[in-house]
Amino acid sequence: MPRETEAATVTEQQVDRDHDGPFAVTLRSTSEAVRRTLALITEHFAGSVPDAELGMLEMVLAETLNNVVEHAMSGNARGQVKLRILCRNGGLDCTILDNGLPMPDGEPPRTTLPEIGRMIDDLPEGGFGWSLIRMHVRDLEYRRQDGINVLRFLLPLTEMADT
Amino acid sequence: MPRETEAATVTEQQVDRDHDGPFAVTLRSTSEAVRRTLALITEHFAGSVPDAELGMLEMVLAETLNNVVEHAMSGNARGQVKLRILCRNGGLDCTILDNGLPMPDGEPPRTTLPEIGRMIDDLPEGGFGWSLIRMHVRDLEYRRQDGINVLRFLLPLTEMADT
Amino acid sequence: MNLSSRQIGDALIIRVGEARIDSLIAIQFKDAMRAAVPDAVGPGPEALPVILDLAGVNFVDSSGLGAIVAVMKFLAPARRLELAALQPNVERVFRLTRMDGVFTIHDQAPTDGTQDAA
Amino acid sequence: MNLSSRQIGDALIIRVGEARIDSLIAIQFKDAMRAAVPDAVGPGPEALPVILDLAGVNFVDSSGLGAIVAVMKFLAPARRLELAALQPNVERVFRLTRMDGVFTIHDQAPTDGTQDAA
Ligand SMILES: Nc1ncnc2c1ncn2[C@@H]1O[C@H](COP(=O)(O)OP(=O)(O)O)[C@@H](O)[C@H]1O
Ligand SMILES: Nc1ncnc2c1ncn2[C@@H]1O[C@H](COP(=O)(O)OP(=O)(O)O)[C@@H](O)[C@H]1O
């Protein structure tokens, strides 16, 4: 992180932006940090987002953040991840930034749900993540910028209370 | 939180500011959220801030955040707290915003350490918080703005690695 | 990993005492399940049921789901894994991935005396 | 609240099995300590020591410190509270608040056979 050179005073706009602004969190690329982050988020939106949709938010963020930990960082716990959630466009607008490896094909996998056959031994134990994410979100965008993965999507809400 | 009307695209500057920028976290006013936040922070700065100074950071933030939970919000768990930490001016520049009650005298208490006498029954069980904070920080500023408490201070570091 | 088990008739009921089965504990969960289920004495004509009581679990992510499937696979063929008491968020992930068709799912875990409460 | 106690000679050693004594658990900690220490059979000429083994505790905030002081107060005069195995961050908060002068502090908790390892 480069040393900052901003003036030493918090401006009025900054306070506005910061306090009424988005939910934000910075985390390292570990499963523990993902758990803590999800707990802060469910606590933050409880009461303003209905339970079922809060459950979807938690699921979608668990899958995206755990993918960062497991794939983009492939286990390196010192990766840095930033998440921001805005209430707008009829839903929760989520942006995840990480300094890990880019997506393999320059875009999030378009995998569909793994096949479920009749043989127990052949049942899938993984590969659900991106299908679950894509089932719930809209306006998914991904880009690589200056060595940073920028992933963004909207989780639509049926009814949005002010948070 | 008012609905945002920003354009739907993350600009390059935003990515810069967000990813290389400060540590940030949004939390509700609960002791559990404070615990999770402190864990994210110690994990974030581990390796770049020496252990002893990381311990001081954790202590100072525990005291300031718990004061918000216990005093500014007096137990109301739905209060919203934002914390941001920048690496600059030779230390960690911390800003805490909360929408709770203002400080009683328009400024953080100037209490000194409670007296320790010889009688066990008279030993102090509280009142250490602000003395501990003031022992460690510099450039403490507090102001009330648009119903928001803005508290800011610098925790000086002897030697600062880039985080 | 907090698992507690009790035998009711042929079935072994294993209650998960963790609020989450997620990527943080998926591997430990698999290991603990392996340790919690005694080897069946050879596959009989009917596989012996192991019922996983998820009443206390309010979140399962895709790693947790994968771990539960892995447990089903290593218990087979002598033991068959069934599930009980799926909380709403847990039920959703099984339904969306169509894994609800793979498991026998009980509304709640059997209690002593009533072998099957589904 | 995870506390485990054992008696060595006159002293009751209570080991705290929590990584943090903070404002989240300060009240539970006080209650659990009250429950963990049996009433002394009347104050003798010497107060009976209770040694709080903090080897596993890596963080104490001002609420946790206040709770430890409260425990000292309600144990007196029949029992006297001593501390053992303060980790660096814990030692610092006692030192900065000058509470290190109030407690007898042992480097480590006594083990069976050695009554005092300080
Ligand atoms: N954030 C990411 N960065 C890099 N690669 C990813 C990321 N997310 C997913 N992938 C790749 O896409 C594949 C499919 O991901 P997913 O659907 O979540 O299934 P799973 O994680 O169970 O393998 C992963 O195996 C990985 O190779
Ligand atoms: N963030 C805050 N908002 C409002 N009042 C506060 C805040 N922090 C502290 N106070 C007031 O200052 C007093 C001293 O605080 P402190 O030194 O932390 O001791 P303690 O919390 O143990 O009482 C508190 O009792 C409270 O009345």
XYZ file of C-alpha atoms in Angstrom, chain A residues 1-28 30 32-33 35-37 39-40 43-48 77-78 80-82 84-89 93 95 97-99 141 143 145-146 148 150 152 160-163, chain B residues 1-28 30 32-33 35-37 39-40 43-48 77-78 80-82 84-89 93 95 97-99 141 143 145-146 148 150 152 160-163:
138
model
C 0.000 0.000 0.000
C 1.611 3.319 -1.004
C 1.858 5.974 1.693
C -0.979 8.412 1.292
C -0.414 12.108 0.886
C -3.936 13.431 1.452
C -4.394 16.438 3.690
C -4.728 15.558 7.345
C -8.311 16.710 7.784
C -11.438 14.727 7.090
C -13.590 16.856 4.810
C -17.343 17.103 5.122
C -17.792 15.201 1.896
C -15.631 12.402 3.122
C -17.744 12.041 6.242
C -20.898 11.943 4.132
C -19.480 9.465 1.730
C -18.019 7.352 4.467
C -20.839 7.276 6.915
C -23.922 7.144 4.755
C -22.030 5.525 1.956
C -21.523 1.908 1.088
C -20.795 -1.005 3.307
C -17.057 -1.561 2.928
C -14.572 -4.069 4.209
C -10.926 -4.921 3.642
C -9.870 -8.488 4.267
C -6.975 -10.857 3.790
C -8.237 -16.474 4.343
C -11.452 -17.093 8.585
C -11.547 -13.562 7.205
C -16.358 -15.889 7.737
C -15.889 -12.699 9.744
C -16.775 -10.586 6.730
C -20.964 -12.092 9.733
C -20.409 -8.313 9.546
C -25.477 -8.127 10.743
C -25.276 -4.936 8.679
C -28.199 -5.726 6.370
C -30.387 -7.640 8.855
C -33.677 -5.817 9.261
C -33.392 -3.885 6.004
C -3.111 -15.789 2.978
C -1.496 -12.374 2.356
C -5.713 -8.343 -0.157
C -9.407 -8.249 -0.904
C -11.790 -5.308 -0.798
C -18.029 -2.732 -1.240
C -21.805 -2.957 -1.309
C -24.082 -0.132 -2.416
C -27.870 -0.085 -2.249
C -28.951 1.042 -5.701
C -30.574 0.008 -8.987
C -24.517 -3.609 -6.009
C -17.812 -4.884 -6.093
C -11.359 -6.235 -5.760
C -8.425 -8.583 -5.260
C -4.769 -8.670 -6.199
C -18.937 -7.677 -15.040
C -12.184 -6.959 -15.663
C -7.024 -3.654 -14.238
C -3.481 -2.841 -13.122
C -6.296 -6.154 -9.814
C -12.519 -6.205 -10.466
C -19.037 -6.573 -9.988
C -35.592 -2.662 -0.709
C -35.783 -0.875 2.582
C -33.318 1.901 3.203
C -30.370 0.529 5.086
C -28.466 4.888 3.891
C -29.707 6.953 0.922
C -29.890 5.200 -2.428
C -26.846 6.049 -4.473
C -27.077 7.500 -7.938
C -23.471 7.053 -9.097
C -22.872 5.739 -12.576
C -22.893 1.976 -12.774
C -19.260 1.549 -13.762
C -16.288 1.378 -11.463
C -13.817 3.970 -12.657
C -10.086 3.430 -12.722
C -9.621 5.932 -9.941
C -12.089 4.125 -7.748
C -10.222 0.867 -8.185
C -6.977 2.592 -7.301
C -8.436 4.282 -4.287
C -10.236 1.185 -3.170
C -7.613 -1.424 -3.650
C -4.421 0.340 -2.710
C -6.256 2.678 -0.437
C -7.006 2.495 3.242
C -8.138 -0.400 5.312
C -11.874 0.148 5.715
C -14.648 -1.596 7.559
C -18.312 -0.968 8.300
C -19.718 -2.514 11.454
C -22.785 -2.495 13.657
C -22.057 -4.772 18.928
C -19.189 -9.274 18.477
C -18.702 -6.934 15.520
C -14.163 -8.563 17.898
C -14.481 -9.496 14.231
C -13.201 -6.089 13.171
C -9.377 -9.755 13.980
C -9.580 -8.434 10.401
C -4.596 -9.979 10.200
C -4.391 -7.072 7.758
C -1.386 -5.378 9.386
C 0.443 -8.486 10.614
C 3.851 -8.652 8.984
C 3.965 -4.958 8.089
C -27.008 -2.805 18.351
C -28.258 -1.094 15.174
C -23.554 2.117 12.351
C -19.824 2.515 12.732
C -17.194 3.062 10.061
C -10.744 3.679 8.138
C -7.006 3.327 8.613
C -4.409 5.009 6.406
C -0.656 4.507 6.555
C 0.751 8.022 6.591
C 2.483 10.695 8.631
C -4.050 7.385 10.800
C -10.811 7.698 11.607
C -17.374 7.569 12.372
C -20.532 6.665 14.271
C -24.117 7.861 14.388
C -9.364 15.310 16.994
C -15.975 16.720 16.051
C -20.906 16.761 12.147
C -24.436 16.250 10.799
C -22.130 11.895 13.162
C -15.917 11.943 13.825
C -9.502 10.796 14.455
C 6.707 1.577 9.060
C 6.825 -1.094 6.429
C 4.592 -0.698 3.409
C 1.434 -2.668 3.938
